[in-house]
């Protein structure tokens, strides 16, 4: 059991292989946070700094002593009381009062991991993999129960948290804020790392020192968004990839979120993450409950690299589910940037033939196959085949593609509706809208209201009808609009602010029904690229289209930043045509391929436009990746040079058994008389020898790590990759 309880003193300690998380009940009332960091034995609580007088901060007293809530490091602080810092929970009671005071009531410990009804979450396959601690807190005046759930993994340095709130009173309670996790620190000597961006420039890394007040990230868009990602880290000022402390926070949720850190007057820090309280409230009638999404927390004393690899392994093995969790992913070609809407059945079949000749395994038909869809002005929601373009239908087209020797995939955007569509004409109230106000459009479309069960049922029926009548091996599930004019015709006035979260519950219900009934289909999430790259979507779909920006240089930044929390196996990465459609940059086919091989590899262009020389390069890339993917998709990733810090980028992948290594070095611009550049590897066995595959050369591990290999690159936008194989111990 990884959870130790001191029953007499009510001290709770959660242990993972290298970390400890400690709490205690203070004054038989408050649940105080004591410690989170490197593994420790149960500490002497007399050394815990839990109480101190502060000027202008109220003092709470009971028969066990006094407490200054504004000083206490708390596990789940509440609002409108004596703690003036950012609360984890805010409520409004039936009498209009807003003060909530949670007191410790009880605890429960059990093997295995909690489950969250209707919400995605990490999991275990055997109860011995983790242990769960539930601590019950209660506002005894209003009889509101709060269950704090903590799970400690036994083989990974991961602690997850979730919260369930139960109204045990006979009156209505309105929740205005429910965070999934809140952690107090005794110091502010940290940097704040976030992953901001936008369409085509998702998850760039920004790092700033903590300062007095609040530093926060959030999405108010109805999706986790490309603008901000539901991940952040607090790290020591000197922390880098290999050294120093790193505390990671990630929310298993795909909608509006809020996360951040507040530094108070005593330079203590409070971190939090959860559903954004902007446009949120939730009514709890008598006996009702509300469950908040899961927060995944990772501590590393060995730098950002170790933190990332912990997230990667957890998400690869205990978040992603189904057939493609463990199977290699197919190399695909998507027709979108090659044809856009201008395709015919003959054109798609020709692409399939070309794909087969190049060794590509899957051809994906993107937007434009349904309704009257010849541009982005119409037909979203009308999920029936455009037989003018595809006279054989999807069923016949899939058969023809399969006959060429490749699998067939299809694009959907099921959460959207075009005003010019049969669906909208039949059900104009099925979209998110505010009565009496203009329905503003993005990409000529509106968002369907998935808070309504009938809308969810329609989506499931429409998508499954296509999947059940054709041999479809892959689905790209897109979402190209954020919410606006928030309102639901299916909810009463007092519940309108519940709509964004009810939408997410509806989406997760839809995904569970569609994905669960089609276990052999590989689903890939997309939202204008990587606009919904979050753990919530990975629970249902094992990979996400990382960005619509397929320029090799921009992808260095995007894929490097994404890897801070998310594994290579989750990233869709394709070679596209040049000049690139987003940046108009011209990069070599080799560099485009080398960058894309650090993800789920494919092509996003017209295969028929390749020259014979380019086809030979593509065949080489495809053959190479078929060997690489057997370990790269499950490998440990090491970031060696950051594109955010210089002209060069480098990273490497090491198989779980340490026998196979793949590394890449990428240079953006050439320099005159550049000097000597070396690729220095890491995480090798210094006593072993390694073969450079294809070069007939061998080096010792210590030489590769300490001296490295000379990198000779001439010209702009160049790359060099190495495949290493461990062969023997050095003498």
XYZ file of C-alpha atoms in Angstrom:
731
model
C 0.000 0.000 0.000
C 1.484 3.340 -1.093
C -0.661 5.312 1.374
C 0.372 5.575 5.010
C -2.094 6.824 7.645
C -1.235 8.011 11.131
C -4.714 7.472 12.579
C -3.996 9.099 15.918
C -2.658 12.354 14.471
C -4.598 12.157 11.192
C -1.533 12.423 8.979
C -1.905 11.172 5.402
C 1.107 10.301 3.259
C 0.899 9.217 -0.389
C 4.032 7.655 -1.836
C 5.093 6.987 -5.417
C 8.469 5.434 -6.347
C 10.405 8.698 -5.878
C 7.942 11.170 -4.343
C 5.839 11.808 -1.252
C 2.693 13.898 -0.769
C 1.752 14.652 2.843
C -1.322 16.191 4.492
C -2.586 16.422 8.038
C -5.714 17.533 9.848
C -4.945 20.698 11.809
C -6.890 21.540 14.984
C -9.226 18.595 14.217
C -10.730 20.822 11.555
C -8.641 21.957 8.580
C -7.009 19.685 6.028
C -3.534 21.173 5.706
C -0.982 20.576 2.984
C 2.417 19.717 4.450
C 4.723 18.528 1.695
C 5.060 17.372 -1.917
C 8.465 16.455 -3.303
C 11.211 13.841 -3.038
C 10.404 10.711 -1.051
C 10.623 11.163 2.718
C 9.855 9.073 5.755
C 6.867 10.199 7.772
C 8.144 13.543 9.085
C 7.954 15.077 12.534
C 4.907 17.312 12.256
C 6.367 19.670 14.831
C 8.582 20.861 11.979
C 5.604 21.748 9.808
C 4.953 25.479 9.647
C 1.152 25.532 9.728
C 0.162 28.504 11.844
C 1.165 32.132 12.354
C -0.525 35.412 13.169
C -0.766 37.865 10.255
C -1.833 41.462 10.528
C -5.408 42.068 9.323
C -6.043 38.310 8.896
C -8.863 36.857 11.034
C -8.226 34.120 13.602
C -10.444 31.033 13.826
C -10.652 29.320 17.233
C -12.005 26.063 18.605
C -11.316 23.889 21.661
C -8.109 22.645 20.038
C -6.550 26.051 19.522
C -6.448 28.836 16.986
C -5.823 28.953 13.242
C -5.122 31.736 10.758
C -6.709 30.391 7.527
C -4.993 33.121 5.509
C -1.629 31.585 6.485
C -2.434 27.870 6.542
C -1.340 25.746 3.568
C -4.677 24.195 2.690
C -5.675 21.263 0.476
C -9.037 22.628 -0.623
C -9.546 26.295 0.328
C -12.988 27.858 0.118
C -14.207 31.372 -0.597
C -15.744 34.248 1.332
C -14.223 33.187 4.643
C -10.990 34.124 6.386
C -8.605 32.996 3.636
C -8.208 35.881 1.189
C -6.247 33.868 -1.381
C -7.717 32.277 -4.468
C -10.294 29.652 -3.412
C -10.729 26.200 -4.893
C -14.491 26.268 -4.354
C -17.164 28.970 -4.265
C -20.845 28.376 -3.509
C -24.105 30.239 -3.045
C -26.537 28.786 -0.516
C -30.310 29.084 -0.591
C -30.282 32.038 1.820
C -27.854 33.914 -0.426
C -24.846 33.409 1.840
C -21.557 32.494 0.188
C -19.254 31.525 3.042
C -18.246 27.875 2.973
C -16.206 26.347 5.795
C -15.029 22.798 5.186
C -14.046 20.670 8.179
C -12.490 17.224 8.173
C -14.982 14.391 8.677
C -13.511 11.029 7.638
C -11.300 9.130 5.229
C -11.303 5.928 3.205
C -8.383 4.048 1.626
C -8.617 1.315 -0.966
C -6.598 -0.508 -3.592
C -6.944 0.578 -7.196
C -8.156 3.863 -8.587
C -11.387 5.842 -8.425
C -13.579 6.217 -11.514
C -15.320 9.402 -12.591
C -18.774 8.841 -14.036
C -19.163 10.473 -17.448
C -15.632 11.914 -17.454
C -12.349 10.681 -18.935
C -9.577 9.830 -16.493
C -6.400 7.835 -16.186
C -6.948 4.237 -15.135
C -5.338 1.035 -13.871
C -5.640 -2.468 -15.302
C -4.955 -4.114 -11.957
C -5.759 -2.686 -8.553
C -2.180 -3.273 -7.377
C -1.028 -0.498 -9.743
C -2.343 2.306 -7.532
C -3.981 3.200 -4.237
C -6.732 5.719 -3.578
C -7.348 7.966 -0.600
C -10.711 9.678 -0.202
C -11.010 12.421 2.394
C -14.474 13.665 3.268
C -14.856 17.329 4.199
C -18.120 18.921 5.261
C -19.652 22.343 5.737
C -21.613 21.310 8.821
C -23.696 24.481 8.897
C -25.090 23.906 5.389
C -24.520 20.123 5.202
C -22.501 20.259 2.000
C -20.133 17.309 1.584
C -16.883 17.510 -0.398
C -15.026 14.300 -1.233
C -11.391 14.855 -2.146
C -9.979 11.937 -4.156
C -6.234 11.285 -4.324
C -4.643 8.434 -6.258
C -0.965 7.458 -6.026
C 0.497 5.265 -8.756
C 2.877 2.594 -7.503
C 5.183 2.410 -10.549
C 4.988 6.021 -11.765
C 5.639 9.306 -9.967
C 2.048 10.406 -10.550
C -0.617 11.660 -8.185
C -4.083 12.327 -9.558
C -6.829 14.321 -7.925
C -10.558 14.758 -8.390
C -13.403 16.229 -6.371
C -17.016 15.219 -5.811
C -19.451 17.616 -4.135
C -22.697 16.279 -2.648
C -25.638 18.350 -1.424
C -26.797 16.536 1.712
C -29.093 19.397 2.718
C -32.753 19.900 1.901
C -32.074 23.189 0.084
C -30.648 24.176 -3.273
C -26.922 24.942 -3.528
C -25.303 26.720 -6.467
C -21.702 25.918 -7.246
C -19.882 28.877 -8.771
C -16.371 27.440 -8.799
C -14.983 23.931 -8.435
C -11.261 23.401 -8.929
C -9.915 19.881 -9.355
C -6.692 20.542 -7.448
C -5.180 23.244 -5.272
C -1.700 23.006 -3.766
C -0.004 25.495 -1.429
C 3.762 26.030 -1.342
C 5.772 27.782 1.361
C 7.840 29.771 -1.153
C 7.584 31.637 -4.441
C 11.067 30.697 -5.687
C 9.798 29.128 -8.886
C 9.337 29.851 -12.568
C 5.979 29.425 -14.276
C 6.001 27.455 -17.542
C 2.996 27.520 -19.864
C 2.134 26.455 -23.423
C 0.405 29.398 -25.148
C -0.132 29.791 -28.895
C -2.799 30.121 -31.534
C -3.911 28.487 -34.753
C -0.810 27.250 -36.579
C 1.509 27.984 -33.637
C 0.200 25.760 -30.893
C 1.952 25.042 -27.590
C 4.952 27.329 -27.686
C 6.879 27.417 -24.427
C 6.943 30.524 -22.237
C 8.779 30.675 -18.919
C 8.636 33.548 -16.420
C 9.498 33.908 -12.714
C 6.614 33.957 -10.275
C 5.702 37.418 -9.051
C 3.347 38.842 -6.449
C -0.277 38.398 -7.395
C -1.747 35.962 -9.887
C -0.225 34.420 -13.001
C -2.837 32.366 -14.785
C -3.804 30.639 -17.995
C -7.308 29.850 -19.132
C -9.660 29.105 -21.995
C -13.098 30.674 -22.316
C -13.692 29.296 -25.824
C -15.633 26.133 -25.034
C -12.540 24.061 -25.853
C -9.146 23.591 -24.262
C -7.953 25.657 -27.279
C -4.794 26.396 -29.228
C -4.474 29.710 -27.382
C -3.737 28.027 -24.056
C -3.247 24.411 -23.058
C -4.520 22.929 -19.764
C -0.969 22.274 -18.615
C 1.546 24.259 -16.600
C 4.631 23.601 -14.542
C 6.259 25.259 -11.556
C 10.020 24.781 -11.687
C 13.082 25.978 -9.825
C 14.866 28.983 -11.290
C 17.801 26.762 -12.328
C 15.757 23.776 -13.453
C 16.568 22.511 -16.945
C 15.948 19.288 -18.858
C 18.168 17.164 -16.615
C 18.395 18.937 -13.249
C 16.149 20.618 -10.715
C 12.631 20.459 -9.390
C 9.563 20.456 -11.629
C 5.916 20.288 -10.602
C 3.564 19.526 -13.495
C -0.211 20.047 -13.580
C -2.476 18.798 -16.367
C -6.289 18.695 -16.547
C -8.067 15.736 -18.138
C -10.682 17.959 -19.726
C -11.420 19.390 -23.174
C -13.443 22.502 -22.341
C -13.029 25.805 -20.518
C -10.322 25.610 -17.880
C -8.444 27.829 -15.470
C -5.021 27.240 -13.968
C -2.383 29.346 -12.337
C -0.408 30.400 -9.297
C -1.017 33.163 -6.749
C 1.851 34.587 -4.699
C 0.655 36.153 -1.452
C 2.004 38.781 0.946
C 4.292 36.233 2.635
C 5.683 35.002 -0.700
C 3.841 31.711 -0.394
C 2.398 30.248 -3.599
C -0.969 28.645 -4.313
C -1.333 26.618 -7.525
C -4.670 25.477 -8.934
C -6.249 23.842 -11.966
C -9.843 23.035 -12.903
C -12.947 24.076 -14.830
C -12.981 27.805 -15.573
C -15.494 29.598 -13.349
C -16.096 32.027 -16.235
C -19.550 31.182 -17.615
C -19.918 28.369 -15.102
C -22.375 27.542 -12.373
C -24.058 24.312 -11.352
C -27.260 23.869 -9.382
C -27.326 21.072 -6.834
C -30.790 20.214 -5.660
C -31.272 18.068 -2.555
C -29.221 14.877 -2.939
C -27.505 15.973 -6.165
C -23.764 15.685 -6.730
C -21.170 17.215 -9.032
C -17.873 15.643 -10.073
C -14.960 17.760 -11.254
C -12.487 16.523 -13.909
C -9.249 14.830 -12.983
C -5.998 16.695 -12.423
C -2.766 14.811 -13.127
C 0.178 16.009 -11.017
C 3.789 14.958 -11.578
C 6.804 15.899 -9.481
C 10.358 15.434 -10.761
C 13.615 16.156 -8.944
C 15.483 15.351 -12.174
C 14.380 18.217 -14.377
C 11.748 18.786 -17.009
C 12.818 15.775 -19.034
C 11.944 13.287 -16.305
C 8.637 15.072 -15.661
C 7.741 14.818 -19.355
C 8.690 11.157 -19.623
C 6.452 10.373 -16.649
C 3.517 12.087 -18.342
C 4.339 10.318 -21.608
C 4.367 6.837 -20.102
C 1.207 7.443 -18.081
C -0.711 8.748 -21.077
C 0.611 6.084 -23.476
C -0.304 3.217 -21.176
C -2.986 4.357 -18.719
C -4.951 7.107 -20.479
C -5.115 6.007 -24.113
C -7.277 2.905 -24.493
C -8.166 0.312 -27.085
C -6.460 -1.498 -29.923
C -4.140 1.318 -30.965
C -2.794 1.939 -27.499
C -0.264 -0.820 -28.099
C -0.317 -1.386 -31.870
C 1.837 0.641 -34.241
C -0.005 3.387 -36.102
C -0.341 3.214 -39.906
C 1.478 5.594 -42.250
C -1.228 7.640 -43.908
C -1.756 10.115 -46.715
C -4.452 12.774 -46.388
C -5.808 14.406 -49.542
C -6.682 17.789 -47.975
C -3.696 19.954 -48.920
C -3.438 18.089 -52.221
C -6.995 18.652 -53.462
C -8.968 20.604 -50.842
C -12.617 20.348 -51.982
C -11.738 19.712 -55.630
C -11.663 15.940 -55.914
C -13.510 13.159 -57.668
C -13.823 9.474 -56.989
C -11.303 8.805 -59.743
C -8.835 11.242 -58.181
C -9.091 9.561 -54.769
C -8.597 6.103 -56.274
C -5.562 7.387 -58.190
C -4.128 8.686 -54.916
C -4.716 5.264 -53.358
C -2.808 3.573 -56.171
C 0.063 6.001 -55.767
C 0.026 5.526 -51.997
C 0.289 1.765 -52.394
C 3.247 2.139 -54.754
C 5.045 4.279 -52.179
C 4.403 1.869 -49.307
C 1.835 4.128 -47.606
C -0.772 2.094 -45.728
C -3.828 4.335 -45.371
C -5.534 6.947 -47.553
C -7.751 9.521 -45.841
C -10.519 11.422 -47.603
C -10.887 14.775 -45.875
C -13.614 17.446 -46.066
C -16.062 17.673 -48.975
C -17.538 14.165 -49.382
C -21.024 14.820 -47.948
C -24.180 16.825 -48.636
C -23.571 19.543 -51.232
C -20.160 20.371 -49.842
C -17.956 21.977 -52.513
C -16.663 24.713 -50.210
C -16.995 25.580 -46.545
C -20.316 27.396 -46.946
C -22.742 24.503 -46.458
C -23.729 20.969 -45.480
C -22.105 20.393 -42.086
C -24.586 18.174 -40.293
C -25.778 16.466 -43.474
C -23.779 13.259 -43.130
C -24.905 11.574 -46.327
C -22.701 11.009 -49.357
C -22.365 13.506 -52.210
C -22.946 11.013 -55.034
C -22.116 13.606 -57.694
C -18.515 13.474 -56.475
C -18.571 9.881 -55.296
C -21.010 7.861 -57.454
C -20.025 4.633 -55.693
C -20.721 6.157 -52.300
C -18.402 5.793 -49.331
C -18.975 2.040 -49.320
C -17.938 1.664 -52.961
C -15.058 4.103 -52.656
C -13.683 2.241 -49.631
C -13.813 -0.990 -51.618
C -11.910 0.571 -54.524
C -9.292 2.059 -52.212
C -8.880 -1.271 -50.415
C -8.492 -2.990 -53.768
C -5.430 -0.814 -54.362
C -3.817 -2.338 -51.302
C -4.362 0.465 -48.768
C -6.821 1.083 -45.967
C -9.444 3.841 -46.150
C -10.073 6.698 -43.710
C -12.660 9.482 -43.533
C -12.981 13.005 -42.112
C -15.964 14.133 -40.004
C -16.850 17.333 -38.191
C -19.862 16.056 -36.228
C -20.099 18.814 -33.594
C -20.871 21.519 -36.161
C -23.748 22.609 -38.379
C -23.900 24.886 -41.422
C -26.814 27.352 -41.584
C -27.122 26.177 -45.194
C -27.879 22.544 -44.370
C -30.870 20.234 -44.163
C -30.140 19.668 -40.488
C -30.225 23.366 -39.636
C -33.394 23.946 -41.632
C -35.070 21.106 -39.746
C -33.707 22.038 -36.296
C -32.566 25.693 -36.126
C -32.667 25.552 -32.308
C -30.151 22.690 -32.133
C -27.180 25.045 -32.268
C -25.709 27.024 -29.405
C -27.347 30.451 -29.550
C -28.842 33.286 -27.534
C -32.503 34.012 -28.375
C -33.016 37.337 -30.133
C -29.343 37.811 -30.964
C -27.450 37.308 -34.194
C -25.808 33.922 -34.589
C -22.227 34.861 -35.408
C -20.492 32.343 -37.619
C -16.939 31.039 -37.861
C -15.960 29.322 -41.109
C -19.646 29.669 -42.057
C -20.729 27.325 -39.281
C -22.311 27.127 -35.857
C -21.783 24.744 -32.961
C -24.354 22.068 -32.235
C -25.646 22.039 -28.670
C -24.311 18.804 -27.223
C -25.841 19.597 -23.853
C -29.062 18.255 -25.448
C -29.431 14.441 -25.512
C -31.363 14.478 -28.806
C -28.489 16.265 -30.531
C -26.001 13.732 -29.157
C -28.217 10.888 -30.347
C -28.342 12.379 -33.842
C -24.566 12.640 -34.058
C -24.055 9.073 -32.885
C -26.618 7.732 -35.337
C -25.317 9.753 -38.295
C -21.642 8.889 -37.775
C -22.243 5.232 -36.969
C -24.445 4.811 -40.039
C -21.472 5.698 -42.242
C -18.981 3.643 -40.222
C -21.253 0.609 -40.202
C -21.791 0.545 -43.974
C -18.214 0.919 -45.220
C -14.800 -0.534 -44.451
C -13.399 2.518 -42.696
C -10.164 2.008 -40.751
C -9.543 5.578 -39.571
C -11.591 8.638 -38.630
C -10.338 12.200 -38.339
C -12.745 13.929 -35.912
C -12.470 17.667 -36.491
C -13.884 20.718 -34.682
C -13.338 24.096 -36.351
C -15.286 26.573 -34.249
C -15.290 27.813 -30.673
C -18.447 28.660 -28.762
C -20.042 32.080 -28.837
C -23.452 33.564 -27.970
C -23.708 30.941 -25.262
C -27.174 29.593 -24.717
C -29.170 26.393 -24.941
C -32.812 26.018 -25.911
C -32.816 22.823 -23.880
C -32.022 24.381 -20.514
C -34.094 26.630 -18.204
C -32.924 30.167 -17.525
C -31.285 29.410 -14.183
C -29.185 26.609 -15.690
C -27.823 28.427 -18.751
C -24.326 28.693 -17.244
C -24.248 24.899 -16.988
C -24.293 24.593 -20.779
C -20.498 24.634 -21.503
C -19.820 21.802 -19.066
C -22.938 19.900 -20.109
C -21.634 20.200 -23.676
C -18.419 18.451 -22.628
C -20.353 15.720 -20.839
C -22.424 15.307 -24.002
C -19.314 15.143 -26.181
C -17.712 12.521 -23.954
C -20.934 10.505 -24.075
C -20.949 10.696 -27.884
C -17.303 9.671 -28.125
C -17.768 6.754 -25.759
C -20.680 5.455 -27.837
C -19.036 5.943 -31.240
C -15.517 4.839 -30.335
C -16.689 2.050 -28.065
C -18.758 0.405 -30.802
C -15.959 0.655 -33.392
C -12.887 -0.774 -31.641
C -10.992 -1.481 -34.880
C -11.132 2.110 -36.118
C -8.205 4.431 -35.390
C -9.665 7.785 -34.304
C -7.637 10.991 -34.515
C -8.809 14.181 -32.836
C -8.452 17.539 -34.572
C -9.564 21.090 -33.888
C -8.254 23.351 -36.606
C -5.087 21.409 -35.957
C -4.064 21.159 -32.298
C -6.831 23.294 -30.790
C -8.048 20.497 -28.551
C -4.819 18.671 -27.745
C -5.604 17.608 -24.202
C -5.762 14.457 -22.045
C -9.564 14.391 -22.222
C -9.556 13.770 -25.969
C -6.664 11.283 -25.724
C -8.833 9.086 -23.508
C -11.099 8.485 -26.500
C -8.733 9.023 -29.435
C -5.109 7.886 -29.159
C -3.692 10.637 -31.347
C -4.335 14.273 -32.230
C -3.522 16.310 -35.330
C -0.780 18.414 -33.777
C -1.217 21.496 -35.952
C -2.555 22.607 -39.315
C 0.874 24.211 -39.741
C 2.933 21.507 -41.420
C 5.992 23.654 -42.130
C 9.015 21.713 -40.906
C 10.555 24.714 -39.123
C 7.360 25.671 -37.309
C 6.792 22.042 -36.391
C 10.080 22.025 -34.480
C 8.577 24.543 -32.059
C 5.136 22.951 -31.984
C 6.259 19.363 -31.475
C 8.963 20.350 -28.969
C 6.465 22.339 -26.891
C 3.795 19.662 -27.130
C 6.258 17.078 -25.816
C 6.453 18.893 -22.498
C 3.337 16.963 -21.459
C 2.210 14.759 -24.346
C 3.882 11.694 -25.872
C 5.122 11.248 -29.427
C 2.481 8.558 -29.927
C -0.200 11.248 -29.551
C 1.172 13.595 -32.252
C 0.022 13.458 -35.859
C 2.962 14.698 -37.976
C 2.907 14.841 -41.774
C 5.049 15.873 -44.703
C 3.356 18.560 -46.799
C 4.096 20.244 -50.116
C 6.346 23.266 -50.636
C 6.065 26.181 -50.693
C 4.314 25.397 -47.424
C 0.632 26.398 -47.435
C 0.871 28.187 -44.085
C 4.303 29.870 -44.156
C 5.218 29.690 -47.872
C 8.629 28.421 -46.785
C 10.535 25.938 -48.937
C 12.265 23.194 -46.971
C 13.857 20.003 -48.217
C 11.817 16.831 -48.465
C 14.389 15.197 -46.214
C 13.968 17.718 -43.401
C 10.184 17.559 -43.689
C 10.390 13.797 -43.367
C 12.881 13.839 -40.494
C 10.703 16.205 -38.444
C 7.515 14.261 -39.164
C 9.095 10.947 -38.144
C 9.131 12.267 -34.582
C 5.389 11.687 -34.504
C 2.723 9.565 -36.197
C 4.084 9.788 -39.720
C 2.189 10.602 -42.891
C 1.781 12.855 -45.929
C -0.534 15.820 -46.474
C -0.245 16.571 -50.205
C -0.942 15.358 -53.744
C 1.081 12.168 -54.075
C 0.803 12.327 -57.854
C 2.749 15.604 -57.905
C 6.005 13.971 -56.780
C 8.898 13.701 -59.217
C 10.529 10.298 -59.641
C 13.418 11.458 -57.494
C 11.014 12.572 -54.760
C 9.162 9.263 -54.944
C 12.384 7.431 -54.218
C 12.947 9.662 -51.178
C 9.377 8.990 -50.007
C 9.853 5.234 -50.381
C 13.021 5.538 -48.297
C 11.204 7.553 -45.620
C 8.295 5.133 -45.491
C 10.595 2.123 -45.200
C 12.648 3.842 -42.505
C 9.617 4.811 -40.452
C 8.174 1.303 -40.578
C 11.268 0.208 -38.680
C 11.378 3.238 -36.382
C 7.743 3.196 -35.262
C 8.106 -0.196 -33.586
C 9.975 1.578 -30.771
C 9.685 5.356 -31.300
C 5.941 5.386 -30.570
C 6.662 3.821 -27.163
C 10.131 5.236 -26.517
C 11.426 7.628 -23.887
C 11.987 11.073 -25.406
C 14.936 13.282 -24.506
C 14.968 16.932 -25.580
C 18.578 17.981 -26.262
C 18.429 21.414 -27.933
C 15.489 23.774 -27.817
C 14.263 25.710 -30.872
C 13.123 28.394 -28.428
C 16.733 29.043 -27.416
C 18.682 28.989 -30.669
C 19.032 28.153 -34.337
C 19.335 24.403 -33.782
C 16.996 21.758 -32.382
C 17.832 18.216 -31.288
C 15.970 15.367 -29.633
C 16.272 11.620 -29.308
C 14.218 8.542 -28.505
C 15.381 5.513 -26.512
C 13.474 2.226 -26.564
C 12.236 0.802 -23.281
C 14.963 -1.850 -23.271
C 17.667 0.676 -24.228
C 18.633 -1.284 -27.343
C 17.362 1.129 -30.015
C 17.960 4.871 -30.341
C 16.712 7.367 -32.880
C 17.998 10.951 -32.829
C 17.512 14.033 -34.947
C 19.439 17.300 -35.320
C 17.778 20.194 -37.159
C 19.281 23.512 -38.276
C 17.112 26.408 -39.454
C 19.567 28.859 -41.048
C 23.087 28.349 -42.333
C 25.899 30.433 -40.881
C 29.200 31.399 -42.513
C 32.208 29.745 -40.831
C 29.907 28.207 -38.236
C 32.510 26.346 -36.212
C 32.083 22.799 -34.943
C 28.688 21.465 -33.892
C 28.334 18.168 -32.096
C 25.399 15.923 -31.366
C 25.830 14.805 -27.773
C 23.550 11.939 -26.834
C 22.176 11.205 -23.402
C 20.726 8.277 -21.419
C 23.084 5.751 -23.022
C 24.999 3.025 -21.228
C 28.526 4.447 -20.854
C 29.969 0.921 -20.690
C 28.282 -0.288 -23.886
C 29.106 0.076 -27.568
C 26.615 1.388 -30.109
C 26.434 0.774 -33.838
C 25.485 3.699 -36.084
C 23.062 1.846 -38.350
C 23.887 2.305 -42.030
C 27.308 3.881 -41.411
C 29.310 0.802 -40.373
C 30.670 2.680 -37.350
C 30.667 1.902 -33.636
C 31.244 4.146 -30.622
C 31.195 3.699 -26.881
C 28.312 5.135 -24.925
C 30.529 7.460 -22.914
C 32.077 8.845 -26.119
C 28.659 9.498 -27.681
C 27.472 11.292 -24.545
C 30.584 13.291 -23.677
C 32.305 13.933 -27.018
C 29.433 13.389 -29.400
C 29.296 13.206 -33.179
C 30.285 16.073 -35.462
C 27.263 17.504 -37.294
C 27.998 18.620 -40.848
C 25.049 20.575 -42.245
C 25.375 23.076 -45.098
C 22.511 25.254 -46.250
C 19.270 26.468 -44.710
C 16.649 24.085 -43.321
C 18.843 21.020 -42.978
C 18.607 17.922 -40.800
C 20.587 14.882 -39.816
C 19.277 11.722 -38.127
C 20.961 8.719 -36.577
C 19.734 5.238 -35.812
C 21.795 3.584 -33.082
C 21.696 0.024 -31.858
C 23.287 -1.162 -28.631
C 25.481 -4.135 -29.483
C 27.837 -5.018 -26.628
C 29.576 -3.928 -23.476
C 32.903 -2.122 -23.843
C 36.028 -3.906 -22.642
